[in-house]
Short mmCIF file of C-alpha atoms in Angstrom, two decimals:
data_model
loop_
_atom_site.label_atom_id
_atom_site.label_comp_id
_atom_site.label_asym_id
_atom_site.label_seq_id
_atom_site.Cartn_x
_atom_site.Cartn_y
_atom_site.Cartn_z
CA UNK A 14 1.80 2.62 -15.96
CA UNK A 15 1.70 2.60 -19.96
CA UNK A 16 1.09 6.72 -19.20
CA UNK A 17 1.56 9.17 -16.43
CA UNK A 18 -1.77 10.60 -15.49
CA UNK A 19 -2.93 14.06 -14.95
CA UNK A 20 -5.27 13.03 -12.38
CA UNK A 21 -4.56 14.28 -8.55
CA UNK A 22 -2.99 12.58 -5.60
CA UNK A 23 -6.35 11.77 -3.90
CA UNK A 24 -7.76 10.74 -7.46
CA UNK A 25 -4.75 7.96 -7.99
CA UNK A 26 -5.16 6.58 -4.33
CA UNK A 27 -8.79 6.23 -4.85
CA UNK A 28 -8.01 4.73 -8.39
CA UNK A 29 -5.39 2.33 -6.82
CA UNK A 30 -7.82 1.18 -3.91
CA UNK A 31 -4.99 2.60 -1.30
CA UNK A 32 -0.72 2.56 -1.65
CA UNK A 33 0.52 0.59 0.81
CA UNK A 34 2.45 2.80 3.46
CA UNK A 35 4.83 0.69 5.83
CA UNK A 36 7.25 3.57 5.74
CA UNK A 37 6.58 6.99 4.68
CA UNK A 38 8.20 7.73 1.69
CA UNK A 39 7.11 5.00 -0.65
CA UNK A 40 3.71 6.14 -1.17
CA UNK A 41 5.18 9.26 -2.23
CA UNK A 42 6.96 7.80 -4.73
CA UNK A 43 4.09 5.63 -6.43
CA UNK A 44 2.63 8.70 -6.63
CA UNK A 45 5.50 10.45 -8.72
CA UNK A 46 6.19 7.28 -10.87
CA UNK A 47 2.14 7.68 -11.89
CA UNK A 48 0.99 11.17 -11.94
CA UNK A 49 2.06 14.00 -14.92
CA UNK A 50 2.61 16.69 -12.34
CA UNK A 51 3.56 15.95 -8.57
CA UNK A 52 5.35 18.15 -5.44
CA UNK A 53 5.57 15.51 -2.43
CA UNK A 54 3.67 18.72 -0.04
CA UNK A 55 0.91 17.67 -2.17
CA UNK A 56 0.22 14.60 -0.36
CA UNK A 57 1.34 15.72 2.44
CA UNK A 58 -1.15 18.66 2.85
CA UNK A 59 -3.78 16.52 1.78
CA UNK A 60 -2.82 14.13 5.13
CA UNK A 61 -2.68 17.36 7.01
CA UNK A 62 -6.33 18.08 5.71
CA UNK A 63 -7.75 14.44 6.37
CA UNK A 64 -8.24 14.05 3.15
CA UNK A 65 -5.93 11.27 2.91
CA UNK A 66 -5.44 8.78 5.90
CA UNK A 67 -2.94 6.02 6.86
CA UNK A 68 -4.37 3.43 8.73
CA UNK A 69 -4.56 -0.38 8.87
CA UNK A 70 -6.34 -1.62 6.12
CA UNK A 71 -5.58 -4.40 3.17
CA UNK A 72 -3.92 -7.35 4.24
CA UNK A 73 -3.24 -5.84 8.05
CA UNK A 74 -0.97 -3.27 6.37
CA UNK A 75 -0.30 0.18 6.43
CA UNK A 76 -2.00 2.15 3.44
CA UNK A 77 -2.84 5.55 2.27
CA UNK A 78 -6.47 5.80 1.33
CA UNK A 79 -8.80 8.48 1.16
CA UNK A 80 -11.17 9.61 3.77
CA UNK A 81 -14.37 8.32 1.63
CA UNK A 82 -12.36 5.25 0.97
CA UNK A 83 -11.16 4.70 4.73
CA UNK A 84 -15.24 4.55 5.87
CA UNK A 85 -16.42 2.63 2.49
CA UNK A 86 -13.58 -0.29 3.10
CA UNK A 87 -12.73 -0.71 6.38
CA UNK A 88 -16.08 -2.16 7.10
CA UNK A 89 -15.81 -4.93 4.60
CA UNK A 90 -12.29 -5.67 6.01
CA UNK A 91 -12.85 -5.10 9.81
CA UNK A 92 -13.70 -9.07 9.90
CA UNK A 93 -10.85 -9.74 8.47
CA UNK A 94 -8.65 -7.64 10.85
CA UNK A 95 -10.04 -8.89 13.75
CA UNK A 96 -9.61 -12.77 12.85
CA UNK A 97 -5.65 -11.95 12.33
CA UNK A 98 -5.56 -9.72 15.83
CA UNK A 99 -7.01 -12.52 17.49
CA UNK A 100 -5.06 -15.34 15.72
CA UNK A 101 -1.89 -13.51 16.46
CA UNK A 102 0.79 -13.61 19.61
CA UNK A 103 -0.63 -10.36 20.84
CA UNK A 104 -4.02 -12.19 21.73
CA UNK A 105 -2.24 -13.90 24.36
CA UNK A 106 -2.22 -11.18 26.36
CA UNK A 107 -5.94 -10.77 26.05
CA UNK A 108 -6.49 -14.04 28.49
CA UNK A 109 -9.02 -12.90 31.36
CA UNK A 110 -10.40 -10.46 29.17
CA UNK A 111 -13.16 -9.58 27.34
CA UNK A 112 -12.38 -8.31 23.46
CA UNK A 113 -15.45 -5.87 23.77
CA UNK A 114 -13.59 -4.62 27.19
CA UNK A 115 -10.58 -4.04 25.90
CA UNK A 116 -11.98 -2.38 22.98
CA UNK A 117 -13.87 0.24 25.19
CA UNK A 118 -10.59 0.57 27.28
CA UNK A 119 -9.04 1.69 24.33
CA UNK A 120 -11.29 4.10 22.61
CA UNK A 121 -12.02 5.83 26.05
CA UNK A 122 -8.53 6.34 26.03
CA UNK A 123 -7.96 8.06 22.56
CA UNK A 124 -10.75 10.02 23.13
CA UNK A 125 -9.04 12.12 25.22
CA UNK A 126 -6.51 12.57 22.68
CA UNK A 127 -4.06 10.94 20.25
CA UNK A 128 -1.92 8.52 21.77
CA UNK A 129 1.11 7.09 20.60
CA UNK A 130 1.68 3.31 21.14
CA UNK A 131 3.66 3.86 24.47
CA UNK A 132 1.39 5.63 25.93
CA UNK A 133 -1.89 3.78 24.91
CA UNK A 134 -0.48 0.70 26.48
CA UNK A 135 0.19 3.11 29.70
CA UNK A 136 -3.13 4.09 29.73
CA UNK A 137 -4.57 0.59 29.52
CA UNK A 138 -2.29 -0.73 32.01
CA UNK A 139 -4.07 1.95 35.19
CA UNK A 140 -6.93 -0.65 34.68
CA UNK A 141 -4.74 -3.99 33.91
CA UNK A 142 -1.44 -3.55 36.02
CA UNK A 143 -1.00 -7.61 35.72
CA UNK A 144 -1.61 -7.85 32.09
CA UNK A 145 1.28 -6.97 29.14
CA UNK A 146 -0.59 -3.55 28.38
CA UNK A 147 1.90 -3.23 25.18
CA UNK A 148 0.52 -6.73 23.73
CA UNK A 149 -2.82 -5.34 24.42
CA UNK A 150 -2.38 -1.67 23.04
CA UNK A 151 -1.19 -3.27 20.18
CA UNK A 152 -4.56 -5.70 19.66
CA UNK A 153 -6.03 -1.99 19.91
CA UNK A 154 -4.48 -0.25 17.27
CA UNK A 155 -5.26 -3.67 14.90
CA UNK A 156 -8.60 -4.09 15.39
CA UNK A 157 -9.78 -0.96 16.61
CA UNK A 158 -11.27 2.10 13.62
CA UNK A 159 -8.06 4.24 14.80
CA UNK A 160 -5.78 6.46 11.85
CA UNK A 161 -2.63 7.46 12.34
CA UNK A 162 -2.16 11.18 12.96
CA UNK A 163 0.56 13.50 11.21
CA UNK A 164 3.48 13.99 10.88
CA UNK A 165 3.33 10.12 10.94
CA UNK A 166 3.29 8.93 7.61
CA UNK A 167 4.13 11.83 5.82
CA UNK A 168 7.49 12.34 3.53
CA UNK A 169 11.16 12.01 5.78
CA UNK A 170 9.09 11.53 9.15
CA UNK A 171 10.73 9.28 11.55
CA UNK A 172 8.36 10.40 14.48
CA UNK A 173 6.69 7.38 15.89
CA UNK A 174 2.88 6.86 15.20
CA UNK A 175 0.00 8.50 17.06
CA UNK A 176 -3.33 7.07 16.76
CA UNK A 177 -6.91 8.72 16.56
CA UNK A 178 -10.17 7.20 16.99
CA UNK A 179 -11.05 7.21 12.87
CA UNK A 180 -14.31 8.93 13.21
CA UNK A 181 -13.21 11.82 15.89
CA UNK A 182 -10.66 12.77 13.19
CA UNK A 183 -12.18 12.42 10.04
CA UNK A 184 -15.69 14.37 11.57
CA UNK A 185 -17.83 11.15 10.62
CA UNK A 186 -19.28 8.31 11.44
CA UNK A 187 -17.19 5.20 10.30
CA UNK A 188 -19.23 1.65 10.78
CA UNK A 189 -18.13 -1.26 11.81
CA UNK A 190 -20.01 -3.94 9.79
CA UNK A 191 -20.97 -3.78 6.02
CA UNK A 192 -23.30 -5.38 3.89
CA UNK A 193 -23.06 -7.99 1.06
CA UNK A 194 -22.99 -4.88 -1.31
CA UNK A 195 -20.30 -3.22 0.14
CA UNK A 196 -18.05 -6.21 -0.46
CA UNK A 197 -19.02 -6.54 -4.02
CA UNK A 198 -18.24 -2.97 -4.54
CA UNK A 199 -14.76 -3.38 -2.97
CA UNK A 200 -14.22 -6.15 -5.16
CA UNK A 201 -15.42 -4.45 -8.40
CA UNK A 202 -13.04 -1.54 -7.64
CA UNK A 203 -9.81 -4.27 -7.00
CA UNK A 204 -10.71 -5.39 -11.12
CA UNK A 205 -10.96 -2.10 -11.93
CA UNK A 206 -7.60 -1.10 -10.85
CA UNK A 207 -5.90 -4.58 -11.31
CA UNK A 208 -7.78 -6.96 -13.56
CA UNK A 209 -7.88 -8.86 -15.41
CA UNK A 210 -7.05 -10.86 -11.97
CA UNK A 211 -8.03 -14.33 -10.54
CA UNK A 212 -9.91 -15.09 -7.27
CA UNK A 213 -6.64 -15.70 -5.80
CA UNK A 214 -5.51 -12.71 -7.00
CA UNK A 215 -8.14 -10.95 -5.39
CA UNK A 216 -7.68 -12.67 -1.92
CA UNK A 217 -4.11 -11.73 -2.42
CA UNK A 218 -4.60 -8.20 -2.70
CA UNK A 219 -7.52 -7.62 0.21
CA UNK A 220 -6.58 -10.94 2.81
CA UNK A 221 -11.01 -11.39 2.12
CA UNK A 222 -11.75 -14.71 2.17
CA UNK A 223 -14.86 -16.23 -0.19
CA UNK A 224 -14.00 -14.34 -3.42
CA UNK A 225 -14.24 -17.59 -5.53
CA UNK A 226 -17.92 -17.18 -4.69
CA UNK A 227 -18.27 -13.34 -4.90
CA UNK A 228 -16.75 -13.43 -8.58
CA UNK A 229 -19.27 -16.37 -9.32
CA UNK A 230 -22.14 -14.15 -8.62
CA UNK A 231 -20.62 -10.74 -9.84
CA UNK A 232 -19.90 -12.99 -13.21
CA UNK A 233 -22.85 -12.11 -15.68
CA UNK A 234 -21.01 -8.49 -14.98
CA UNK A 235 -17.85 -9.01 -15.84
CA UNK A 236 -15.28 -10.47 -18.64
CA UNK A 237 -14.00 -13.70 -18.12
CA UNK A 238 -11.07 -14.77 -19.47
CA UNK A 239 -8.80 -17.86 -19.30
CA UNK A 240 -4.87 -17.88 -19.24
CA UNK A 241 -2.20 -20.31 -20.09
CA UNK A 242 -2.67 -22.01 -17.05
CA UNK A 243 -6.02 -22.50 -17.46
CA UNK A 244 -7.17 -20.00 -14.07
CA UNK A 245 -9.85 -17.95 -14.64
CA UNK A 246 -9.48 -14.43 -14.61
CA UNK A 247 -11.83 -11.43 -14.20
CA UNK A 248 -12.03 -7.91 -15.11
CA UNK A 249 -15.16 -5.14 -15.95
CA UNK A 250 -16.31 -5.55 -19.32
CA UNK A 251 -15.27 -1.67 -20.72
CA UNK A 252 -11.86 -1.91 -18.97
CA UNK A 253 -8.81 -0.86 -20.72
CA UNK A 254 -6.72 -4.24 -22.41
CA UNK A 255 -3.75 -2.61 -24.41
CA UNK A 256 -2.78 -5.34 -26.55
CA UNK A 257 -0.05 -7.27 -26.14
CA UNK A 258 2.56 -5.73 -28.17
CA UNK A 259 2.19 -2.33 -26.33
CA UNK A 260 5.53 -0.84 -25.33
CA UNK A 261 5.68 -0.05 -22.01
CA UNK A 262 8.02 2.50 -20.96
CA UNK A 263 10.84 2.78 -18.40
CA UNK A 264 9.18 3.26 -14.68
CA UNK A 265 10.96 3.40 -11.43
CA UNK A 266 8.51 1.86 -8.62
CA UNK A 267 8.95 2.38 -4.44
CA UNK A 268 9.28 -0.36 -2.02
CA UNK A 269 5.91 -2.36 -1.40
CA UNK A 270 4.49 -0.84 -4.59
CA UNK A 271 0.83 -2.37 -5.56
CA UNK A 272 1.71 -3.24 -9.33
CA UNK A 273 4.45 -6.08 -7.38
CA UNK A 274 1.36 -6.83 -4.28
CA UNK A 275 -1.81 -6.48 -6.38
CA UNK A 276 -2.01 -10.01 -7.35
CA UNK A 277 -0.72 -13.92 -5.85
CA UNK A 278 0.66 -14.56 -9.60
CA UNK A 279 3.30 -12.18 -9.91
CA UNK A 280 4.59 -13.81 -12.75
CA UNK A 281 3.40 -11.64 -15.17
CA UNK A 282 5.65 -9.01 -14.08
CA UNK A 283 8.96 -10.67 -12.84
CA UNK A 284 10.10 -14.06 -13.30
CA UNK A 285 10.62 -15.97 -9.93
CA UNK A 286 14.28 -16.56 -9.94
CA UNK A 287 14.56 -13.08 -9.30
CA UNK A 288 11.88 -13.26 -6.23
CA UNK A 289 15.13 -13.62 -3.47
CA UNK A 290 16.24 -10.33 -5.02
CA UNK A 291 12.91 -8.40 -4.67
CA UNK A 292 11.43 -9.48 -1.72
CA UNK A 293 13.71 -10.15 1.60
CA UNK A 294 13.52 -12.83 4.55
CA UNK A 295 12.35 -9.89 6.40
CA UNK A 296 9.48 -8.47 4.94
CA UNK A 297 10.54 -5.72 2.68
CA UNK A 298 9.80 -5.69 -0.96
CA UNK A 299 12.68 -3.60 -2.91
CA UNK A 300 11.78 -0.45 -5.01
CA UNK A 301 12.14 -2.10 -8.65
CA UNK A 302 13.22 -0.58 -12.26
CA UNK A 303 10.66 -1.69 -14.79
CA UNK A 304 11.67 -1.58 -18.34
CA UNK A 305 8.97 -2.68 -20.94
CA UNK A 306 6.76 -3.62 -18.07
CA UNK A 307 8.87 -6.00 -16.06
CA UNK A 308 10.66 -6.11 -13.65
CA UNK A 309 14.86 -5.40 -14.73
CA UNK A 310 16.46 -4.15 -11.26
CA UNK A 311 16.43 -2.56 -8.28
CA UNK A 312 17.27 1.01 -7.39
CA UNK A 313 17.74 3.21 -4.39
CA UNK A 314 16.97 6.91 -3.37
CA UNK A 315 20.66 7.90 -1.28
CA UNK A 316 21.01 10.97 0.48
CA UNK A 317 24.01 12.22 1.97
CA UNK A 318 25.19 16.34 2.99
CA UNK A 319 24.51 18.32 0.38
CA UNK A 320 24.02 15.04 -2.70
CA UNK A 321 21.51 12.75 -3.69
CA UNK A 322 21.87 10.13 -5.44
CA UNK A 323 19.59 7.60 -7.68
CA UNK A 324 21.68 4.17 -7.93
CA UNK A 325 20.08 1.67 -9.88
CA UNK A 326 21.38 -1.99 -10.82
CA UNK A 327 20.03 -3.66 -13.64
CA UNK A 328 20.12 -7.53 -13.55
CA UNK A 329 21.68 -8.14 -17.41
CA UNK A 330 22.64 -5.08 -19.13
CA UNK A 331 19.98 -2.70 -20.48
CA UNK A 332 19.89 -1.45 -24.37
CA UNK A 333 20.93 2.01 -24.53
CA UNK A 334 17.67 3.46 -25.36
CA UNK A 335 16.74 1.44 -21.84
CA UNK A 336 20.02 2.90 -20.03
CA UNK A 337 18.96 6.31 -21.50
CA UNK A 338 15.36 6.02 -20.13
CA UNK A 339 16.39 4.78 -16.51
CA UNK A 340 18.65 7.77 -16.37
CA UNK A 341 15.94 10.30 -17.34
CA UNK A 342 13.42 8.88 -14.62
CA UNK A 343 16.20 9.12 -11.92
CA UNK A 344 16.97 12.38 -12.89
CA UNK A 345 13.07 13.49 -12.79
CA UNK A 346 12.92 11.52 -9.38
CA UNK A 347 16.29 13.44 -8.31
CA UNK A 348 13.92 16.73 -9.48
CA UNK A 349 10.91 15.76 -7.49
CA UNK A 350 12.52 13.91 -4.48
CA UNK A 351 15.45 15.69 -3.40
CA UNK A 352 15.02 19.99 -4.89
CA UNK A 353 17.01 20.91 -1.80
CA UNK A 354 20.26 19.39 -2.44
CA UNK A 355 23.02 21.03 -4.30
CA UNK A 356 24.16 17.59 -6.28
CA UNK A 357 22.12 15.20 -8.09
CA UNK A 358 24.05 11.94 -9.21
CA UNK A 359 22.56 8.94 -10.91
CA UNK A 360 24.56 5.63 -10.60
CA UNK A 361 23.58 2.92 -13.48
CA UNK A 362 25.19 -0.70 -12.91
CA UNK A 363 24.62 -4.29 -13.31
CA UNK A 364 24.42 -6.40 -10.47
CA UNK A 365 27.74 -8.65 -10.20
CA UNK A 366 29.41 -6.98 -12.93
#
């Protein structure tokens, strides 16, 4: 964040282990907040090529992550995924049944095609007309190696999903179960994209459980280092540490953005009064304004006939070389985000003033 990077889209999600991709613009604009030179069909054609995939993955969220990524990680999390599926409301439905069954049912299904949600649980429920087929397409699409299928996920879409079998539509193999190895390497690349992090962090960040004991025995390879608090906290030993008087400059992150996610102390990039105003009762975490790394306000991408607009509220008032800086990266965003509109506005305020 300290620089944009000339790297490429697929380079940055493989550097960031995956953006998270609820809805299908944010990862878009992590992208543009990071990288020196970006057009949103970038990404896009690199979905369109399977280069790129949205699927199921950290956490039992929605993230972007490359094709090489998809069948290194999803093994080490598939565990994981499974143990929420079957902890969840859906598994109710599964009563009678056998997981493997279901499982088949499924994948026999897809094969035939790509299915959207609707119809997967209409195909399931030809063989189980007495069970809620929609509660069990949905254990499916959890636990299942299935990718969603474009124009899902890509910039402005508001089509609903349709879901592949992973390795029909990536033209590989993709297994199910990984080894000790795979997990350390999974790990290793969380540090090097977010340490120096604790074991919490970690946990935070992938939903793994036992990485306490993973960063015990990874620890004659890494730094170790010890905050205020006295946690622990872990990162590669020739990883970048800009001190701490490094000026950070202005950035305007998306919604669910992995700088906010990456670790379980987010204190070290917002303080936690302001928690209510980031992240909602509901789930959604706000697209923030950073200024000198933390967290200063929110802001929103508006679109309306032939405007767009970048509105931004600050939560105390900014310095003017701050208010100058905000208003360059919304007009850059304005550049990026919305070329096909006639009017670009940016909006700077202070919430409650």
């Amino acid at each position: 964040m300290l620089e944009r990077s000339a790297a490429s889209p697929l380079a940055m999600i493989e550097q960031l282990v995956g953006l998270q991709a609820q809805a299908p613009n944010p990862p878009y604009l992590g992208l543009w907040a990071r990288l020196r030179e970006f057009a949103l069909d970038d990404l896009t054609q690199a979905m369109r090529a399977r280069r790129i995939v949205r699927a199921t993955m950290m956490r039992g969220t929605l993230h972007l992550v490359s094709a090489d990524d998809y069948r290194a990680l999803r093994p080490v999390l598939q565990p994981v995924l499974q143990r929420l599926s079957l902890q969840s409301a859906h598994a109710k439905a599964l009563r009678g049944l056998e997981l493997g069954e279901l499982r088949k049912a499924g994948v026999d299904a897809l094969q035939a095609g790509a299915l959207s949600a609707t119809a997967l649980g209409e195909a399931l429920r030809a063989r189980w007309p007495a069970h809620d087929t929609a509660e069990l397409a949905k254990l499916v699409r959890s636990i299942e190696l299935l990718v969603h299928v474009p124009p899902a996920g890509v910039w402005d879409s508001h089509q609903a999903a349709t879901f592949a079998v992973a390795h029909d539509w990536l033209g590989a193999p993709v297994a199910e179960d990984a080894d000790e190895n795979a997990a350390d390497a999974m790990l290793l690349r969380y540090l090097a994209a977010f340490g120096p992090a604790s074991a919490r962090d970690a946990s935070a960040w992938s939903g793994l459980t036992g990485t306490r004991e993973r960063l015990q025995r990874l620890r004659p390879r890494l730094r170790v280092f010890v905050d205020e608090a006295g946690t622990e906290l872990f990162d590669l030993p020739d990883a970048p540490r800009p001190a701490p008087e490094t000026a950070a400059p202005v950035r305007l992150l998306p919604e669910f953005d992995n700088v906010l996610l990456a670790h379980r102390d987010r204190s070290r990039i917002f303080d936690d009064g302001l928690r209510g105003a980031i992240f909602t009762r509901n789930g959604l975490v706000a697209a923030t304004a950073l200024i000198d790394g933390f967290v200063a306000g929110v802001w929103k991408l508006q679109r309306e006939r032939d405007t767009a607009t970048v509105v931004v509220e600050t939560f105390k008032r900014p310095r003017a070389a701050d208010r100058a800086a905000l208003q360059h990266e919304a007009e850059h965003c304005l550049r990026v985000a919305a070329p096909g509109y006639s009017r670009h506005e940016v909006r700077l305020s202070v919430v409650g003033a």
